mmCIF file of C-alpha atoms in Angstrom:
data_model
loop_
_atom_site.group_PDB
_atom_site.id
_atom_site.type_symbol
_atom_site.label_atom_id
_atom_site.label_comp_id
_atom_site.label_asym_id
_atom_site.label_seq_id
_atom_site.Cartn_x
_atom_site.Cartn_y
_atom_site.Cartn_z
ATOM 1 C CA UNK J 1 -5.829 -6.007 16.735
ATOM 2 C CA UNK J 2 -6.109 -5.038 13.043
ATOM 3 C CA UNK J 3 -6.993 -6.914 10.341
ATOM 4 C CA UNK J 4 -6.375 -5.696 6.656
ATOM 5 C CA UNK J 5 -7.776 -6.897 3.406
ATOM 6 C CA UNK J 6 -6.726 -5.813 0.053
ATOM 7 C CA UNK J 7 -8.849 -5.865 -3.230
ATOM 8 C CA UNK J 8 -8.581 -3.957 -6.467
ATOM 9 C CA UNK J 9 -5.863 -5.934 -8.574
ATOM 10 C CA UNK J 10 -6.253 -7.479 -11.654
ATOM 11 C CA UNK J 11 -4.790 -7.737 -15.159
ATOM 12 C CA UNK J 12 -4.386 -4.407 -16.587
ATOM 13 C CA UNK J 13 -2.072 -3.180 -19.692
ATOM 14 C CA UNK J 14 0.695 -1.153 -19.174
ATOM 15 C CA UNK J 15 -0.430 2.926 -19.362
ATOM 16 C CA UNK J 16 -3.309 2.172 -17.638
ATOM 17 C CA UNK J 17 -4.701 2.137 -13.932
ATOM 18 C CA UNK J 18 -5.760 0.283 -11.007
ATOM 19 C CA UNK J 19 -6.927 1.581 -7.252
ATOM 20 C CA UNK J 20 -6.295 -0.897 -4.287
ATOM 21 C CA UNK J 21 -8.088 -0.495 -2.079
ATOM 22 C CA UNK J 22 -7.213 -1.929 1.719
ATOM 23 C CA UNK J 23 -10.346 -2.466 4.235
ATOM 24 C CA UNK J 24 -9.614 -2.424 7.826
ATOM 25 C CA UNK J 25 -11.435 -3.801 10.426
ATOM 26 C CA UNK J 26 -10.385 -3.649 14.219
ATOM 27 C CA UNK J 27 -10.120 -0.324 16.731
ATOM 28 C CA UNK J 28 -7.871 2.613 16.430
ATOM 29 C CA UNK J 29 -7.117 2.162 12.639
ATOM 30 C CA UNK J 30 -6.356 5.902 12.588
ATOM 31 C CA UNK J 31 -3.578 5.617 15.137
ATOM 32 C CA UNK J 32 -1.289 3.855 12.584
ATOM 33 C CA UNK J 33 0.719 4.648 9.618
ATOM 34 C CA UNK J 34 -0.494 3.035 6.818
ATOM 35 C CA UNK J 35 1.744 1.572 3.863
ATOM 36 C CA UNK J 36 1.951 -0.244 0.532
ATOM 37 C CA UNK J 37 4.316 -2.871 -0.100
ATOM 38 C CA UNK J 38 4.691 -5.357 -2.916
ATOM 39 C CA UNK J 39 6.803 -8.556 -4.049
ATOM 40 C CA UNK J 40 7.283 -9.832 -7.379
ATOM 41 C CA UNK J 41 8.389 -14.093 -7.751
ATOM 42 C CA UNK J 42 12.452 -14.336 -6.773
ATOM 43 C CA UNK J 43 12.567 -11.129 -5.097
ATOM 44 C CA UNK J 44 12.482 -9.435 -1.910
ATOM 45 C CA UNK J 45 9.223 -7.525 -0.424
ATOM 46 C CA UNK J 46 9.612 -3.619 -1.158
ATOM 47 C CA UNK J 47 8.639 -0.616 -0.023
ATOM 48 C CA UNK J 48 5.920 1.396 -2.095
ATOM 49 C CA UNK J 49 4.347 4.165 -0.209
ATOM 50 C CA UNK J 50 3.343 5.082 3.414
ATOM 51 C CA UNK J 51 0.698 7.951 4.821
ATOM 52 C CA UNK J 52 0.916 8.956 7.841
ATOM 53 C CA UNK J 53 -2.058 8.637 10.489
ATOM 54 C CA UNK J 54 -4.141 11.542 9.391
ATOM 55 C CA UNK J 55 -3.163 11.580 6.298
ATOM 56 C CA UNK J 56 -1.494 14.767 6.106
ATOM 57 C CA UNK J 57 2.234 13.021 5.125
ATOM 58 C CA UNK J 58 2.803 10.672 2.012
ATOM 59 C CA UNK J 59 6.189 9.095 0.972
ATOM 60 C CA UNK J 60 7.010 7.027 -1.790
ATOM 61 C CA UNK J 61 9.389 4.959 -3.786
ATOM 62 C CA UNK J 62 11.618 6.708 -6.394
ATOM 63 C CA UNK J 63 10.179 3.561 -8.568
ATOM 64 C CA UNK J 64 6.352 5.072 -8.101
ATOM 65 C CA UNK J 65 6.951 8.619 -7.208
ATOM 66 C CA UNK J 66 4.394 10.834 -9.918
ATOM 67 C CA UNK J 67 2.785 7.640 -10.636
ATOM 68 C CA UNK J 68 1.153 5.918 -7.161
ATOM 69 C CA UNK J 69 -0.844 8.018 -4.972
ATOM 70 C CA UNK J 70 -1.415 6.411 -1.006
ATOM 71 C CA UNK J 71 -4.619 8.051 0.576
ATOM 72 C CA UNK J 72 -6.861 6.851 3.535
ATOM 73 C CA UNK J 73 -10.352 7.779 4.773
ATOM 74 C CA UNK J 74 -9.913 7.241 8.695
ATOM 75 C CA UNK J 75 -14.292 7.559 8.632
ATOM 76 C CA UNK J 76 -14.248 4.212 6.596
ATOM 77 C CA UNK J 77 -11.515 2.718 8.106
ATOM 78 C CA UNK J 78 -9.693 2.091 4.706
ATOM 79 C CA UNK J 79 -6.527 3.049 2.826
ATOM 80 C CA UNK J 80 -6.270 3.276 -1.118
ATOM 81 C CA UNK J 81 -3.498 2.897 -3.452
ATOM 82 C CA UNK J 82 -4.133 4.792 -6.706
ATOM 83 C CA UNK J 83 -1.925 3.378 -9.521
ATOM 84 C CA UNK J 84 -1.757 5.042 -13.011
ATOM 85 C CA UNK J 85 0.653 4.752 -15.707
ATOM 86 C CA UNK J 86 1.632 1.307 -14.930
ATOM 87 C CA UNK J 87 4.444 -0.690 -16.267
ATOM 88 C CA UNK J 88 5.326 -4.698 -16.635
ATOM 89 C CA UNK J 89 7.979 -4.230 -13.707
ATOM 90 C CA UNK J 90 5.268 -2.955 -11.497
ATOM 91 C CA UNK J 91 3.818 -6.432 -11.774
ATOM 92 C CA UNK J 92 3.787 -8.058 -8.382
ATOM 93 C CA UNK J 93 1.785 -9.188 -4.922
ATOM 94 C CA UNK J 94 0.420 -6.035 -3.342
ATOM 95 C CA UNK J 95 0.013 -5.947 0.833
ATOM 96 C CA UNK J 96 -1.269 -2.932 2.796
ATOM 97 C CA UNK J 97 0.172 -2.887 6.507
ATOM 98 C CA UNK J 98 -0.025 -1.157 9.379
ATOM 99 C CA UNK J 99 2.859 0.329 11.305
ATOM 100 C CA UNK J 100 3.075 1.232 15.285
ATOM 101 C CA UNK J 101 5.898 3.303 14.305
ATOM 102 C CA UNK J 102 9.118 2.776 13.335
ATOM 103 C CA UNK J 103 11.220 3.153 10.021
ATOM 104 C CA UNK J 104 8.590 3.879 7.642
ATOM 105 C CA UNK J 105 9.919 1.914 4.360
ATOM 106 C CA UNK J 106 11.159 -1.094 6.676
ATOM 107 C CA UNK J 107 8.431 -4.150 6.865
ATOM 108 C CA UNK J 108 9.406 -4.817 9.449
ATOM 109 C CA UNK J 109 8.411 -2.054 11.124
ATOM 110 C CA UNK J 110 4.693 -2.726 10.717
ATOM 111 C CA UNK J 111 2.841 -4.833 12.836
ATOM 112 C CA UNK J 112 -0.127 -5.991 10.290
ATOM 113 C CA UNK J 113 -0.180 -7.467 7.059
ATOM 114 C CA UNK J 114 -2.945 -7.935 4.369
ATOM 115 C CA UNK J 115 -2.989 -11.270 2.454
ATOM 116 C CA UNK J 116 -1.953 -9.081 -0.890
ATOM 117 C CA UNK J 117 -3.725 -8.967 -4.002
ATOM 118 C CA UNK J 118 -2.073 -9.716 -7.552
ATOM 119 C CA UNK J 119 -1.461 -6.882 -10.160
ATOM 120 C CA UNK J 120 -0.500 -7.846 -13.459
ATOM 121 C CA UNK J 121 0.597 -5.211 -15.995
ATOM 122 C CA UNK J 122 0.722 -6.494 -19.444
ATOM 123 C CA UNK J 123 3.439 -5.282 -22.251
#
């Protein structure tokens, strides 16, 4: 069992920067891929960015690629979500999960979900 809990959003104008950060609690947290999703109001959950279990792999979106950077610190159990250069259309619920395996960009694929935290990226 893992349990995820994201903090770090907030209001923030576009150009500027945010870091998410997702805590984990549970065993084995370093045995799963770890990814970023997010959902605006009226649309479907999306893919953001995954990292592999040690870290040494990153993917992302086309939408956030040279923008979002995923990291994780297996020592304090937590994954990270560095956002820079934000725009209004990034604006939307945030959830860290936690995948046994799987297609990487699917939600499905993971097994644990965050509650989310709003980000809000003014004009």
């Amino acid at each position: 069992q893992v349990q995820l809990v994201e903090s770090g959003g907030g209001l923030v104008q576009a150009g500027g920067s945010l870091r998410l950060t997702c805590a984990a609690s549970g065993r084995a947290f370093s045995r799963y891929v770890m990814g970023w999703f997010r959902q605006a109001p009226g649309k479907e959950r999306e893919f953001v960015a995954v990292i592999s279990e040690r870290g040494s792999r990153e993917f992302y979106a086309d939408s956030v690629k040279g923008r979002f950077t995923i990291s994780r610190d297996n020592a304090k159990i937590t994954a990270y979500l560095q956002m820079n250069s934000l725009k209004p259309e990034d604006t939307a619920v945030y959830y860290c999960a936690a995948s046994n395996g799987g297609e990487y960009s699917a939600g499905t694929s993971y097994d644990y979900w965050g509650q989310g935290t709003q980000v809000t990226v003014s004009s």
